[in-house]
PDB file of C-alpha atoms in Angstrom:
ATOM      1  CA  MET W   1     -59.363   4.158  90.813  1.00 44.00           C
ATOM      2  CA  GLU W   2     -56.983   1.504  92.151  1.00 44.00           C
ATOM      3  CA  GLU W   3     -55.843   3.888  94.887  1.00 41.00           C
ATOM      4  CA  VAL W   4     -59.432   4.513  96.037  1.00 39.00           C
ATOM      5  CA  THR W   5     -60.119   0.779  96.167  1.00 39.00           C
ATOM      6  CA  ALA W   6     -56.973   0.200  98.209  1.00 40.00           C
ATOM      7  CA  ARG W   7     -57.926   2.946 100.643  1.00 42.00           C
ATOM      8  CA  ARG W   8     -61.424   1.497 101.106  1.00 41.00           C
ATOM      9  CA  SER W   9     -59.971  -1.924 101.869  1.00 40.00           C
ATOM     10  CA  ASP W  10     -58.013  -0.320 104.723  1.00 43.00           C
ATOM     11  CA  LEU W  11     -61.320   0.738 106.310  1.00 43.00           C
ATOM     12  CA  ARG W  12     -62.857  -2.720 106.230  1.00 43.00           C
ATOM     13  CA  SER W  13     -61.286  -6.092 106.747  1.00 46.00           C
ATOM     14  CA  VAL W  14     -61.628  -8.865 104.198  1.00 45.00           C
ATOM     15  CA  ASP W  15     -64.923 -10.104 105.675  1.00 57.00           C
ATOM     16  CA  GLY W  16     -66.563  -6.650 105.684  1.00 77.00           C
ATOM     17  CA  MET W  17     -66.120  -5.828 109.356  1.00 89.00           C
ATOM     18  CA  ALA W  18     -65.625  -2.159 110.233  1.00 95.00           C
ATOM     19  CA  ARG W  19     -63.346  -0.139 112.486  1.00 96.00           C
ATOM     20  CA  TRP W  20     -64.696   2.515 114.858  1.00 97.00           C
ATOM     21  CA  VAL W  21     -62.567   5.355 116.240  1.00 98.00           C
ATOM     22  CA  CYS W  22     -63.018   7.151 119.558  1.00 98.00           C
ATOM     23  CA  SER W  23     -63.328  10.867 118.822  1.00 97.00           C
ATOM     24  CA  VAL W  24     -61.734  11.680 122.181  1.00 97.00           C
ATOM     25  CA  CYS W  25     -58.587   9.512 122.324  1.00 97.00           C
ATOM     26  CA  ASP W  26     -58.394   7.847 118.859  1.00 96.00           C
ATOM     27  CA  TYR W  27     -58.735   4.307 120.277  1.00 97.00           C
ATOM     28  CA  GLU W  28     -59.871   1.972 117.481  1.00 97.00           C
ATOM     29  CA  TYR W  29     -62.514  -0.682 118.042  1.00 98.00           C
ATOM     30  CA  VAL W  30     -61.966  -3.325 115.380  1.00 97.00           C
ATOM     31  CA  GLU W  31     -65.052  -5.496 114.937  1.00 97.00           C
ATOM     32  CA  GLU W  32     -62.934  -8.415 113.783  1.00 96.00           C
ATOM     33  CA  ALA W  33     -60.914  -8.341 117.040  1.00 96.00           C
ATOM     34  CA  GLY W  34     -63.694  -7.336 119.460  1.00 97.00           C
ATOM     35  CA  ASP W  35     -62.740  -6.322 123.017  1.00 97.00           C
ATOM     36  CA  PRO W  36     -62.124  -9.615 124.856  1.00 96.00           C
ATOM     37  CA  ALA W  37     -60.977  -7.806 128.025  1.00 95.00           C
ATOM     38  CA  ALA W  38     -64.503  -6.342 128.291  1.00 95.00           C
ATOM     39  CA  GLY W  39     -66.215  -9.593 127.320  1.00 96.00           C
ATOM     40  CA  ILE W  40     -66.842  -8.533 123.687  1.00 97.00           C
ATOM     41  CA  PRO W  41     -65.897 -11.509 121.491  1.00 97.00           C
ATOM     42  CA  PRO W  42     -64.104 -11.157 118.147  1.00 97.00           C
ATOM     43  CA  GLY W  43     -66.499 -10.562 115.262  1.00 97.00           C
ATOM     44  CA  THR W  44     -68.944  -8.443 117.276  1.00 97.00           C
ATOM     45  CA  PRO W  45     -70.378  -5.571 115.203  1.00 97.00           C
ATOM     46  CA  PHE W  46     -70.194  -2.209 116.956  1.00 97.00           C
ATOM     47  CA  GLU W  47     -73.993  -1.946 116.918  1.00 96.00           C
ATOM     48  CA  ASP W  48     -74.211  -5.146 118.986  1.00 97.00           C
ATOM     49  CA  ILE W  49     -71.921  -3.952 121.791  1.00 97.00           C
ATOM     50  CA  PRO W  50     -73.932  -3.254 124.977  1.00 96.00           C
ATOM     51  CA  ALA W  51     -75.015   0.375 125.419  1.00 96.00           C
ATOM     52  CA  ASP W  52     -73.017   0.674 128.653  1.00 96.00           C
ATOM     53  CA  TRP W  53     -69.701  -0.350 127.003  1.00 97.00           C
ATOM     54  CA  ARG W  54     -66.946   2.244 127.480  1.00 97.00           C
ATOM     55  CA  CYS W  55     -63.788   3.086 125.553  1.00 98.00           C
ATOM     56  CA  PRO W  56     -61.016   1.019 127.163  1.00 96.00           C
ATOM     57  CA  ARG W  57     -58.598   3.937 126.912  1.00 97.00           C
ATOM     58  CA  CYS W  58     -60.571   7.037 128.033  1.00 98.00           C
ATOM     59  CA  SER W  59     -63.892   5.626 129.334  1.00 97.00           C
ATOM     60  CA  VAL W  60     -66.264   7.613 127.094  1.00 98.00           C
ATOM     61  CA  GLY W  61     -69.424   5.908 125.841  1.00 97.00           C
ATOM     62  CA  LYS W  62     -70.255   4.489 122.428  1.00 97.00           C
ATOM     63  CA  GLU W  63     -71.725   7.812 121.295  1.00 97.00           C
ATOM     64  CA  ALA W  64     -68.183   9.233 121.047  1.00 97.00           C
ATOM     65  CA  PHE W  65     -67.201   6.709 118.349  1.00 97.00           C
ATOM     66  CA  VAL W  66     -67.373   7.251 114.590  1.00 97.00           C
ATOM     67  CA  ARG W  67     -66.915   4.685 111.868  1.00 96.00           C
ATOM     68  CA  ALA W  68     -63.396   4.918 110.436  1.00 94.00           C
ATOM     69  CA  GLY W  69     -63.491   6.810 107.149  1.00 83.00           C
ATOM     70  CA  GLU W  70     -66.800   8.493 107.957  1.00 65.00           C
ATOM     71  CA  GLU W  71     -65.590  11.170 110.348  1.00 53.00           C
ATOM     72  CA  GLU W  72     -67.732  14.265 110.178  1.00 51.00           C
ATOM     73  CA  VAL W  73     -66.213  17.305 108.542  1.00 46.00           C
ATOM     74  CA  GLU W  74     -67.666  20.649 109.476  1.00 49.00           C
ATOM     75  CA  THR W  75     -68.388  23.043 106.659  1.00 47.00           C
ATOM     76  CA  ASN W  76     -70.022  26.405 106.422  1.00 52.00           C
ATOM     77  CA  ASP W  77     -71.268  28.693 103.669  1.00 55.00           C
ATOM     78  CA  GLU W  78     -67.852  30.363 103.348  1.00 58.00           C
ATOM     79  CA  ASP W  79     -66.375  27.053 102.179  1.00 49.00           C
ATOM     80  CA  TYR W  80     -68.391  27.395  98.990  1.00 53.00           C
ATOM     81  CA  LEU W  81     -67.578  31.015  98.134  1.00 55.00           C
TER      82      LEU W  81
END
């Protein structure tokens, strides 16, 4: 149980802010740090970033980001046979 707790703390900082990962280039948006170069101040939740914000590394939109630790895993019926 200690190991699971430690792993969860890696996904969120002490104050509960999340990390978001670009599914194209693996850039990480850290809410605690923000993106000052794009005018996004530290502490800005991902949901509050303007809709036209782009990944600083590969220029894809917000829709390409997933919350760290919640990446989708594809499964099919054969996985359960």
